[in-house]
Amino acid sequence: MSHANTILVRVSAIEPLTPLIKRFALSPAAGGFLPAFSGGSHIIVVMRGATRVHRNPYSLLSPPNLLDSYQIGVRRMEVSRGGSMFMHDHVRIGSELEITHPVNLFNLDKLARKHILIAGGIGITPFMAQMEDLRAGSVPYELHYSVRGPEHSAFRDRLLERHGARIRIYHDSANDFIDVEGLLGNQPLGTHVYVCGPAGMIEKVVGTARIAGWSGSHIHWEQFSAPPVGDAFDVFLAKSGVSVRVPPDQSLLEAIEAAGVDAPYLCRGGVCGECRTKVLEVDGVLVHNDHFLSSEEKESGRAIMPCVSRAQCTKLVLDL
Amino acid sequence: MSVVFKANETFRDDFTFRNSPKAIRRFPLPFVDDEYMYSVNIEPHTPGPKGSVTEFAIDVDEHYIAECKDREIVLLEDPLRYQALPHMMSAQWDVLELIMESMSRDYPELFSLTKTGNRWAWTNRPLGIHTEFTFGDAATLPREPLDYITRQVQGDWVVMDQREGDLFAEAGMVTTPADWSLDFDIGMTFKEWHGPVPLAHELSVFTRALKFLLNLRLNEPVRRLNWTMTIHPRLDTSPEFYYRWGKDRASVTPESVADDAHLRVELQGLWRLPRSNGIVFSIRCYLISMRELASVPKWARRVHRVLKNLDPALVDYKGLTRYRDTVVDWLAPFDDGAPTSPGAGPD
Ligand code: FES
């Protein structure tokens, strides 16, 4: 069950939003409409490059009720395995791509009495769609959006136009930062907080909320770790009887797929748990980059999330 | 395909429900083996063979009209069989869309759906219903969307909200339950709701099933079969009306068993819902009397063996204690000890 269910789309618009972020509109190649989705959902975009296939998760930022195309925001990552560079440099209007059906791992809580959304940089994208859902409802919400400087605030005009005073934008360049303690210190009962952005921001918000006594079920965060680059290593897939070399700029999951072995996945960002794989043997250390396994599980060395994690070893044997 | 409806058969009082020979042959026997073990047995809900109950996402069979009528009778007497908490409205629309799209696509001669933007027109020919409404605007339908559409489809429907890493049953239409109650279970988490199954918890099957469902994907529904037995072809075996049907269990005699004892099979389907990110759980009940079942020699042998060797804890849980032996005795002459062919289908 990995990617049998993809949809062929055609790029129908490309628009630079900031010096680093481009917006892509993806329309169904067969015409008609794309599947409905809920705010906070992401898709996996399959990019077939000349030498390899990239599969990257992107949050849907278009309004959930507009289904003639999906929109995604892609930030150009210089140090990466190449998916975002492929999107920026090789994808043109008219290019065909495959996408998966949307998956939502960053759901708005339907019982919340108030929603506080906190975004950093490209982390704004899931909120764009969520706020359309919120705008149609009656529960109060507010967005705190932190960017490096005015030229980096993608969607500024659209946000202000659609949500007016519910939006507050902060510019690092002006030394204007979100006062997380102040924000979370005094909120009505039943408030939920959602954060999406760089790791440091997520830690700060989640940590502050916990200290302020928020219940874990009221704190939501999403961070797709882009699979980090690392040293090359070899892996043996015991069930398939296949040896695979994982190069520095490819993830373990990508290398497994490139070798023709079908492995499960959902988010490709270390969040959902779907790709969890049993480690049968390792003669070095596992480099866990996921947000799914508990620290005990990570230490035990018996499981790995191949979508984002790697190993520093000469021999790794997986139950695949 | 054309369905000939048995519009006037009944699931109560005089119990005139019967299966046609065609309905018998497509009955979804849940036993792939001569032995039954509890398992989660979830598989992708992909189209099965032509004519089978899984040919289409939602099966419409010869009992369609009669089952919809029986639902109306239950709801008149006990309106709480339909319930939906206020935050489930987007999920209600998701379910309405799923049902209307599936039925109109797969049974175009019976149902049709036309969309002009948000203006939808739905025609249900077997029940003589035509409704024009605005998708997303509940005021344009005669009832809440889930209530409206589940009166026009067979099977019970339970809608779950996903939050806090769990699933909560928070809306549903339940008029054909195998001894469980929506009114009692509404708001429960997945595990609370499935709490009382013996042998299941020890196997932690529900922990695994929950994890699996939390990651259930759009467009990739799954299904499983479950079963029990019911005396008389009674769809509504709810705890609310236990006083009406509980005593039937003690009424089975060697003379009545062939026509009174029914195998009750639930085809359970689970779909991820697009706008609400909820999950809908459909529980479709198929009934077959022992006499009908024994018209398929393989099934008579197999069901005899399954019931004879069933784990006592399951006999008890499924409420078969009072009459299991009577059923086994009636089936015994059909079992010559010959091996049964692999799979559940008739030979
Ligand atoms: S695919 Fe989701 S954690 Fe790896």
XYZ file of C-alpha atoms and ligand atoms in Angstrom:
671
model
C 0.000 0.000 0.000
C 2.510 2.642 -0.897
C 1.527 4.693 -3.902
C -0.865 2.706 -6.029
C -3.427 5.430 -5.682
C -1.777 8.450 -7.257
C -3.500 11.154 -9.276
C -1.917 12.633 -12.382
C -1.864 16.448 -12.243
C -0.638 19.205 -14.502
C 1.029 22.353 -13.195
C -1.377 25.138 -14.117
C 0.280 28.109 -12.406
C 3.605 29.002 -10.800
C 4.059 32.180 -8.823
C 7.078 33.358 -6.785
C 5.801 34.452 -3.379
C 9.058 35.353 -1.679
C 12.688 35.146 -2.761
C 12.641 31.484 -1.630
C 9.045 30.260 -1.898
C 7.072 29.505 -5.034
C 3.431 28.628 -5.227
C 2.372 25.857 -7.608
C -1.181 25.139 -8.715
C -1.826 21.507 -9.648
C -4.873 20.684 -11.761
C -6.175 17.193 -12.509
C -4.728 16.085 -15.860
C -7.982 14.285 -16.622
C -10.020 17.456 -16.022
C -12.811 17.777 -13.473
C -12.131 18.098 -9.777
C -9.636 16.828 -7.238
C -10.795 15.008 -4.081
C -12.182 17.095 -1.226
C -9.879 17.513 1.781
C -9.717 19.061 5.243
C -7.480 21.968 6.250
C -4.086 20.785 7.485
C -3.822 17.998 4.897
C -0.733 17.291 2.868
C -0.057 15.409 -0.336
C 3.057 13.618 -1.504
C 4.307 14.948 -4.816
C 6.106 12.364 -6.921
C 8.741 13.988 -9.122
C 10.375 11.837 -11.722
C 13.750 13.396 -12.406
C 16.235 12.227 -15.003
C 18.195 10.075 -12.584
C 15.898 9.577 -9.611
C 12.443 9.875 -8.174
C 11.705 12.369 -5.415
C 8.678 12.075 -3.179
C 8.121 15.093 -0.957
C 5.232 15.992 1.330
C 3.632 19.429 0.889
C 0.731 20.923 2.818
C -2.247 21.999 0.746
C -2.714 25.740 1.078
C -5.689 26.297 -1.203
C -9.207 26.697 0.216
C -10.722 23.221 0.806
C -13.838 24.174 -1.164
C -11.922 25.014 -4.361
C -11.136 21.710 -5.967
C -10.323 22.520 -9.572
C -6.703 22.694 -8.418
C -4.602 22.159 -5.298
C -2.001 24.718 -4.353
C 1.258 24.039 -2.563
C 4.068 26.311 -1.430
C 7.587 25.038 -2.023
C 10.553 26.567 -0.265
C 13.842 26.174 -2.033
C 16.218 24.175 0.179
C 19.860 24.454 -0.824
C 21.060 21.546 1.314
C 18.624 18.811 0.541
C 18.096 15.707 -1.477
C 16.908 17.737 -4.385
C 13.095 17.591 -4.389
C 12.577 21.296 -3.767
C 15.273 22.227 -6.284
C 13.578 20.016 -8.830
C 10.308 21.851 -8.245
C 11.988 25.255 -8.492
C 14.302 24.603 -11.434
C 12.697 21.919 -13.598
C 8.950 22.145 -13.160
C 7.183 24.444 -15.621
C 3.595 25.301 -16.379
C 2.251 22.235 -18.142
C 4.627 19.788 -16.392
C 2.941 16.585 -15.261
C 3.398 15.248 -11.744
C 1.809 12.505 -9.675
C 0.317 13.208 -6.281
C -1.217 11.028 -3.570
C -4.656 11.595 -2.087
C -4.544 14.114 0.766
C -3.736 12.904 4.281
C -4.406 14.976 7.378
C -2.072 14.539 10.335
C -2.632 18.094 11.569
C -6.304 18.300 12.191
C -8.189 21.169 13.758
C -9.925 19.946 16.922
C -13.672 20.146 16.335
C -14.471 20.639 20.008
C -12.092 23.577 20.512
C -13.616 26.801 21.873
C -10.803 28.877 20.377
C -7.889 28.210 18.025
C -4.483 29.881 18.244
C -2.343 29.246 15.174
C 1.380 29.958 15.252
C 3.375 29.814 12.013
C 7.017 30.334 11.197
C 8.107 30.879 7.567
C 6.932 28.152 5.210
C 5.031 26.658 8.188
C 2.197 28.978 7.199
C 0.988 26.603 4.467
C -1.279 24.193 6.421
C -2.874 27.152 8.190
C -3.875 28.763 4.900
C -6.358 25.964 4.261
C -7.358 25.543 7.920
C -8.262 29.198 8.241
C -10.682 28.843 5.360
C -12.452 26.133 7.372
C -12.335 28.355 10.468
C -13.583 31.403 8.621
C -16.735 29.511 7.694
C -17.386 28.548 11.344
C -18.177 30.455 14.496
C -15.254 29.535 16.755
C -12.764 32.383 17.345
C -9.258 31.988 15.922
C -6.096 34.006 15.515
C -2.895 33.569 13.549
C 0.546 34.652 14.703
C 2.892 34.508 11.732
C 6.593 35.050 12.122
C 8.876 35.732 9.132
C 12.392 37.021 8.590
C 11.336 40.317 7.043
C 8.576 41.942 5.015
C 9.822 40.437 1.730
C 9.422 36.957 3.249
C 5.813 37.168 4.326
C 4.192 35.048 1.686
C 0.411 35.417 1.522
C 0.437 38.622 3.567
C -2.140 40.422 1.440
C -4.381 37.451 1.034
C -4.338 36.766 4.772
C -5.175 40.325 5.706
C -7.900 40.511 3.135
C -9.551 37.244 4.237
C -8.989 37.388 7.972
C -8.273 41.028 8.831
C -7.594 41.653 12.492
C -7.237 37.949 13.263
C -3.754 38.070 11.709
C -0.637 39.350 13.349
C 2.634 39.294 11.378
C 6.021 39.521 13.126
C 9.301 40.487 11.412
C 12.601 39.206 12.760
C 14.323 42.044 10.908
C 12.452 44.536 13.067
C 13.165 42.573 16.233
C 9.496 41.823 16.499
C 9.034 38.308 17.907
C 5.995 36.363 19.076
C 5.567 36.673 22.854
C 4.756 33.001 23.339
C 4.551 33.192 27.155
C 2.222 36.152 27.010
C 0.106 34.531 24.342
C -0.335 31.167 26.019
C -0.391 32.422 29.593
C -3.963 33.565 29.714
C -6.379 31.832 27.368
C -9.951 30.718 27.927
C -10.638 27.098 28.798
C -10.954 24.908 25.725
C -8.399 26.846 23.654
C -6.219 24.768 21.342
C -2.816 25.872 20.069
C -1.302 24.750 16.747
C 2.250 25.403 15.661
C 4.034 24.742 12.405
C 7.479 26.098 11.626
C 11.150 25.565 12.396
C 12.107 23.040 15.084
C 13.117 25.763 17.555
C 9.743 27.449 17.299
C 7.854 24.211 17.830
C 9.930 23.372 20.897
C 9.367 26.821 22.296
C 5.587 26.756 21.830
C 5.090 23.189 23.004
C 7.407 23.715 25.990
C 5.750 26.970 27.008
C 2.266 25.487 26.722
C 3.240 22.543 28.925
C 4.781 24.790 31.567
C 1.661 26.935 31.492
C -0.346 23.809 32.285
C -1.965 23.128 28.914
C -3.226 19.604 28.442
C -1.290 17.647 25.824
C -4.465 17.067 23.836
C -4.780 20.838 23.313
C -1.291 21.283 21.841
C -0.822 20.437 18.162
C 2.252 20.715 16.038
C 3.418 19.610 12.663
C 6.925 19.478 11.476
C 7.844 17.523 8.468
C 11.491 16.821 8.865
C 12.985 16.909 5.457
C 15.097 13.761 5.478
C 18.552 15.041 6.441
C 21.589 14.211 4.365
C 24.272 12.027 5.972
C 26.969 9.469 5.343
C 26.372 6.687 2.863
C 25.651 3.269 4.357
C 24.556 -0.211 3.283
C 21.363 -1.953 4.210
C 20.251 -5.529 3.682
C 16.503 -6.152 3.349
C 16.053 -9.577 4.869
C 12.609 -10.527 3.504
C 13.325 -9.377 -0.027
C 16.926 -10.587 0.023
C 18.149 -7.324 -1.466
C 21.217 -5.227 -0.609
C 20.864 -1.483 -1.001
C 23.410 1.318 -0.849
C 21.977 4.533 0.642
C 23.894 7.508 -0.789
C 24.422 10.668 1.310
C 21.684 12.665 -0.406
C 18.996 10.009 -0.513
C 16.785 8.847 2.336
C 16.698 5.221 3.413
C 13.101 4.952 2.195
C 13.958 6.445 -1.195
C 16.893 4.055 -1.597
C 14.658 1.095 -0.714
C 12.080 2.207 -3.273
C 14.751 2.818 -5.921
C 15.823 -0.806 -5.412
C 12.309 -1.860 -6.382
C 11.114 -2.850 -2.893
C 7.690 -1.549 -1.883
C 7.801 -0.119 1.646
C 4.870 1.451 3.512
C 4.659 5.192 4.077
C 2.136 7.957 4.635
C 3.765 11.270 5.600
C 7.400 10.761 4.598
C 8.208 13.208 7.351
C 8.720 11.094 10.472
C 5.286 11.858 11.936
C 2.686 9.211 11.177
C 4.382 5.953 12.130
C 3.336 4.129 8.987
C 6.868 3.311 7.789
C 8.082 1.860 11.098
C 10.419 -1.011 10.335
C 12.019 -3.637 12.529
C 15.811 -3.508 12.774
C 17.180 -7.045 12.832
C 20.850 -6.170 13.085
C 23.049 -3.085 13.150
C 26.787 -2.813 13.826
C 26.840 0.936 14.420
C 24.345 3.577 15.525
C 20.937 4.464 14.196
C 20.435 8.172 13.516
C 16.786 8.695 14.425
C 15.304 11.853 12.897
C 11.609 11.063 13.396
C 8.997 12.419 15.794
C 7.214 9.124 16.203
C 9.281 6.599 18.177
C 9.575 7.124 21.937
C 13.043 7.796 23.298
C 13.125 4.277 24.780
C 12.306 2.810 21.392
C 14.993 4.925 19.789
C 17.565 3.800 22.327
C 16.596 0.146 22.008
C 17.775 0.234 18.386
C 15.109 -2.256 17.356
C 12.997 -0.005 15.127
C 13.642 2.715 12.575
C 11.522 5.108 10.490
C 13.149 4.865 7.038
C 11.444 7.989 5.675
C 13.729 10.289 7.685
C 16.208 8.206 9.687
C 19.572 6.809 8.730
C 22.422 4.790 10.189
C 26.127 5.208 10.736
C 27.310 1.691 10.311
C 28.747 -0.779 7.897
C 25.865 -3.215 8.200
C 22.147 -2.670 8.789
C 19.597 -5.479 8.375
C 15.914 -4.577 8.125
C 12.811 -6.740 8.276
C 11.572 -5.735 4.832
C -27.966 -5.782 -13.434
C -31.526 -5.648 -12.256
C -32.699 -6.157 -8.723
C -36.168 -7.557 -8.063
C -37.181 -6.096 -4.731
C -39.168 -8.064 -2.164
C -40.798 -4.895 -1.003
C -43.304 -6.446 1.379
C -41.218 -8.934 3.312
C -40.913 -8.305 7.058
C -38.212 -8.527 9.714
C -40.661 -8.608 12.652
C -44.051 -10.054 13.660
C -44.761 -12.583 10.898
C -41.138 -12.613 9.641
C -41.787 -13.154 5.941
C -38.164 -12.405 5.014
C -36.648 -15.067 2.717
C -33.609 -15.185 0.435
C -34.041 -15.965 -3.258
C -31.750 -18.689 -4.656
C -29.640 -15.889 -6.139
C -29.362 -14.152 -2.764
C -28.342 -17.446 -1.141
C -25.504 -17.962 -3.595
C -24.097 -14.492 -2.994
C -24.371 -14.749 0.795
C -21.067 -13.589 2.346
C -20.150 -16.629 4.414
C -17.454 -15.449 6.819
C -15.787 -18.835 7.275
C -12.860 -19.433 4.954
C -11.975 -22.513 6.990
C -13.693 -25.280 8.925
C -12.465 -23.630 12.085
C -13.163 -20.099 13.341
C -10.684 -17.936 15.248
C -11.313 -14.352 16.234
C -9.163 -12.001 14.165
C -9.325 -8.473 12.850
C -9.165 -9.795 9.256
C -9.195 -6.341 7.652
C -8.733 -6.192 3.891
C -8.923 -3.422 1.276
C -12.525 -2.738 0.265
C -11.816 -3.181 -3.427
C -14.394 -4.474 -5.921
C -15.097 -8.195 -5.520
C -16.373 -10.609 -8.202
C -19.360 -9.608 -10.320
C -22.610 -10.302 -8.520
C -20.948 -10.653 -5.096
C -21.856 -8.423 -2.137
C -18.529 -6.606 -2.571
C -18.863 -5.948 -6.299
C -19.685 -2.356 -5.373
C -18.683 -0.113 -2.472
C -22.269 -0.181 -1.178
C -24.377 -3.235 -1.962
C -28.059 -2.803 -2.863
C -29.890 -6.142 -2.915
C -33.406 -7.587 -3.103
C -34.105 -6.639 0.531
C -33.429 -2.924 -0.013
C -36.975 -1.571 0.153
C -38.046 -3.837 2.997
C -34.990 -2.937 5.070
C -35.593 0.781 4.567
C -39.202 0.286 5.696
C -38.073 -1.614 8.784
C -35.741 1.269 9.651
C -38.667 3.709 9.497
C -40.644 1.519 11.892
C -37.762 1.460 14.386
C -37.227 5.221 14.175
C -40.910 5.977 14.747
C -40.822 4.027 17.950
C -37.323 5.003 19.079
C -36.030 8.243 17.506
C -32.738 8.015 19.426
C -31.520 5.381 16.989
C -30.342 8.353 14.972
C -28.019 10.762 16.755
C -25.347 13.250 15.765
C -23.342 15.587 17.960
C -23.174 19.170 16.665
C -19.499 19.095 15.593
C -20.197 16.191 13.214
C -21.994 18.272 10.570
C -19.157 18.284 8.027
C -18.821 14.523 8.488
C -22.561 14.154 7.856
C -22.142 15.800 4.466
C -19.148 13.611 3.732
C -21.258 10.506 4.349
C -24.154 11.806 2.273
C -21.765 12.404 -0.602
C -20.152 8.974 -0.266
C -23.500 7.183 -0.313
C -25.070 9.233 -3.107
C -22.019 9.021 -5.321
C -21.530 5.280 -4.839
C -25.165 4.323 -5.327
C -25.745 6.538 -8.366
C -22.493 5.382 -9.995
C -23.069 1.677 -9.362
C -26.870 1.477 -9.772
C -27.664 4.162 -12.346
C -31.049 2.592 -13.137
C -32.096 2.978 -9.494
C -30.449 6.188 -8.291
C -29.256 9.366 -9.913
C -27.331 12.386 -8.739
C -26.761 15.572 -10.709
C -24.617 18.432 -9.515
C -24.574 22.009 -10.696
C -21.992 23.569 -8.442
C -23.440 23.175 -4.943
C -26.967 22.573 -6.247
C -27.544 18.825 -6.116
C -30.503 16.788 -7.301
C -30.959 13.269 -5.959
C -33.415 10.728 -7.285
C -34.121 7.443 -5.530
C -36.457 5.455 -7.769
C -37.099 2.388 -5.561
C -38.292 4.602 -2.692
C -39.834 7.271 -4.934
C -37.767 10.159 -3.581
C -36.589 13.218 -5.447
C -34.814 16.004 -3.568
C -33.059 19.127 -4.747
C -30.802 20.737 -2.194
C -27.688 22.811 -1.637
C -24.716 20.716 -0.622
C -23.427 22.069 2.693
C -26.687 23.797 3.681
C -28.629 21.514 6.018
C -31.678 23.783 5.906
C -32.300 22.710 2.299
C -32.859 19.044 3.262
C -35.949 17.693 5.036
C -33.722 16.175 7.760
C -30.088 16.336 8.858
C -27.916 15.012 5.997
C -26.914 11.785 7.752
C -30.465 11.089 8.905
C -31.790 11.857 5.427
C -29.412 9.605 3.516
C -29.138 6.665 5.913
C -32.910 6.164 5.649
C -32.181 5.312 2.018
C -29.398 2.788 2.400
C -29.108 -0.642 3.996
C -26.913 -1.194 7.024
C -26.090 0.814 10.121
C -23.729 3.770 9.859
C -21.535 5.110 12.647
C -19.422 8.210 12.137
C -16.252 8.734 14.133
C -14.325 11.909 14.780
C -10.548 11.602 14.922
C -8.781 13.583 17.625
C -6.271 13.082 20.448
C -4.908 10.045 18.647
C -8.240 8.256 19.037
C -11.599 7.782 17.316
C -14.873 8.851 18.924
C -18.243 7.494 17.759
C -20.229 10.725 17.615
C -22.958 10.300 15.030
C -24.871 7.382 13.639
C -27.959 5.577 12.410
C -28.312 2.252 14.161
C -31.495 0.235 13.669
C -30.048 -3.216 12.899
C -27.570 -3.753 15.731
C -26.383 -7.112 16.981
C -27.094 -6.258 20.600
C -25.366 -2.898 20.986
C -26.738 0.594 21.411
C -25.803 3.882 19.784
C -27.447 5.795 22.605
C -25.191 4.032 25.099
C -22.014 4.173 23.020
C -22.194 7.679 21.616
C -19.092 9.685 22.462
C -17.085 6.588 23.338
C -13.552 6.020 22.166
C -12.742 3.220 19.788
C -11.548 0.886 22.521
C -14.388 1.602 24.935
C -16.829 0.890 22.167
C -15.214 -2.423 21.335
C -14.572 -3.199 24.975
C -16.593 -6.332 25.675
C -15.251 -8.744 23.031
C -13.655 -11.729 24.794
C -10.279 -12.996 23.548
C -9.913 -9.837 21.488
C -8.303 -7.633 24.106
C -5.797 -10.241 25.096
C -4.626 -10.312 21.521
C -4.402 -6.509 21.591
C -6.105 -6.664 18.226
C -7.916 -3.427 18.918
C -4.736 -1.537 19.659
C -3.427 -2.578 16.300
C -6.743 -1.945 14.576
C -6.905 1.551 16.059
C -3.396 2.393 14.876
C -4.291 1.107 11.467
C -7.493 3.151 11.300
C -5.868 6.376 12.459
C -3.792 6.156 9.288
C -6.658 5.048 7.045
C -6.374 6.882 3.736
C -8.825 8.608 1.496
C -9.911 6.458 -1.399
C -8.584 3.316 0.274
C -11.531 1.960 2.281
C -11.228 -1.344 4.098
C -13.681 -4.055 5.123
C -14.055 -7.080 7.321
C -16.707 -9.664 8.056
C -18.090 -10.389 11.480
C -20.868 -12.797 12.432
C -23.266 -13.986 15.044
C -26.618 -15.796 15.001
C -30.162 -14.506 15.448
C -33.431 -16.310 16.024
C -35.920 -15.243 13.338
C -34.821 -12.868 10.592
C -34.938 -9.952 12.987
C -32.821 -6.950 12.025
C -33.390 -4.954 15.181
C -31.785 -6.979 17.954
C -31.033 -3.931 20.083
C -30.561 -3.909 23.840
C -33.441 -1.396 24.023
C -35.845 -4.100 22.863
C -34.119 -7.095 24.411
C -37.366 -7.981 26.139
C -38.857 -8.644 22.710
C -36.196 -10.889 21.225
C -34.086 -12.227 24.110
C -36.665 -14.902 24.918
C -36.562 -16.221 21.339
C -33.249 -17.838 22.150
C -34.991 -20.292 24.453
C -37.697 -21.099 21.912
C -35.622 -23.068 19.425
C -36.696 -26.720 19.025
C -35.425 -29.453 16.685
C -38.556 -28.806 14.599
C -38.188 -25.020 14.365
C -34.426 -24.675 14.148
C -34.064 -24.936 10.353
C -36.293 -21.941 9.690
C -35.806 -19.941 12.891
C -32.044 -19.980 13.445
C -30.239 -17.528 11.156
C -26.614 -16.874 10.561
C -26.164 -13.112 10.813
C -23.159 -11.777 8.930
C -21.991 -8.203 9.103
C -20.082 -6.732 6.215
C -18.264 -3.886 7.900
C -16.749 -1.135 5.778
C -14.565 1.775 6.859
C -13.948 4.913 4.847
C -11.839 7.988 5.573
C -14.001 11.076 5.082
C -12.509 13.952 3.101
C -13.787 17.245 4.601
C -14.101 16.233 8.225
C -11.133 13.847 8.352
C -13.475 11.513 10.243
C -14.117 7.852 9.528
C -17.433 6.246 8.707
C -18.091 2.689 9.767
C -20.870 0.844 7.971
C -22.289 -2.370 9.367
C -24.396 -4.185 6.808
C -26.322 -7.184 8.045
C -27.002 -10.271 5.916
C -29.304 -12.998 7.239
C -29.667 -16.615 6.118
C -31.719 -19.387 7.718
C -30.162 -22.786 8.397
C -32.473 -24.331 5.792
C -31.357 -21.828 3.162
C -27.733 -22.284 4.145
C -27.963 -26.070 3.917
C -29.049 -25.769 0.281
C -25.325 -25.263 -0.375
C -23.711 -28.609 0.605
C -20.271 -27.114 1.250
C -21.721 -24.543 3.634
C -23.749 -27.108 5.577
C -20.570 -29.119 6.216
C -18.495 -26.098 7.051
C -20.932 -24.319 9.357
C -21.579 -27.600 11.159
C -17.852 -27.935 11.870
C -17.363 -24.300 12.843
C -20.249 -24.284 15.324
C -19.405 -27.667 16.775
C -15.833 -26.657 17.648
C -16.412 -23.010 18.526
C -14.514 -21.696 21.561
C -16.921 -21.727 24.552
C -16.098 -18.092 25.357
C -17.294 -17.105 21.880
C -20.419 -19.286 22.100
C -21.283 -17.350 25.204
C -20.342 -13.907 23.889
C -22.343 -14.380 20.721
C -25.358 -15.461 22.751
C -25.588 -18.932 21.184
C -25.478 -20.940 24.405
C -29.170 -21.903 24.511
C -29.460 -23.244 20.983
C -26.041 -23.973 19.529
C -26.405 -27.741 20.130
C -29.800 -27.799 18.435
C -28.313 -26.133 15.358
C -25.323 -28.484 15.336
C -27.647 -31.516 15.601
C -29.773 -30.296 12.708
C -26.725 -29.688 10.500
C -24.994 -32.977 11.424
C -26.760 -35.185 8.821
C -25.486 -32.837 6.079
C -21.878 -33.368 7.133
C -20.541 -36.583 5.611
C -16.997 -35.770 6.704
C -15.876 -34.935 3.166
C -13.263 -32.168 2.912
C -14.503 -28.686 1.997
C -12.954 -26.719 -0.819
C -10.750 -23.711 0.030
C -12.336 -20.274 0.361
C -15.817 -19.331 1.529
C -17.778 -19.360 -1.754
C -20.223 -22.124 -2.754
C -18.904 -24.938 -4.960
S 6.169 7.676 6.565
Fe 5.293 8.686 8.248
S 6.763 8.303 9.804
Fe 7.704 7.537 8.017
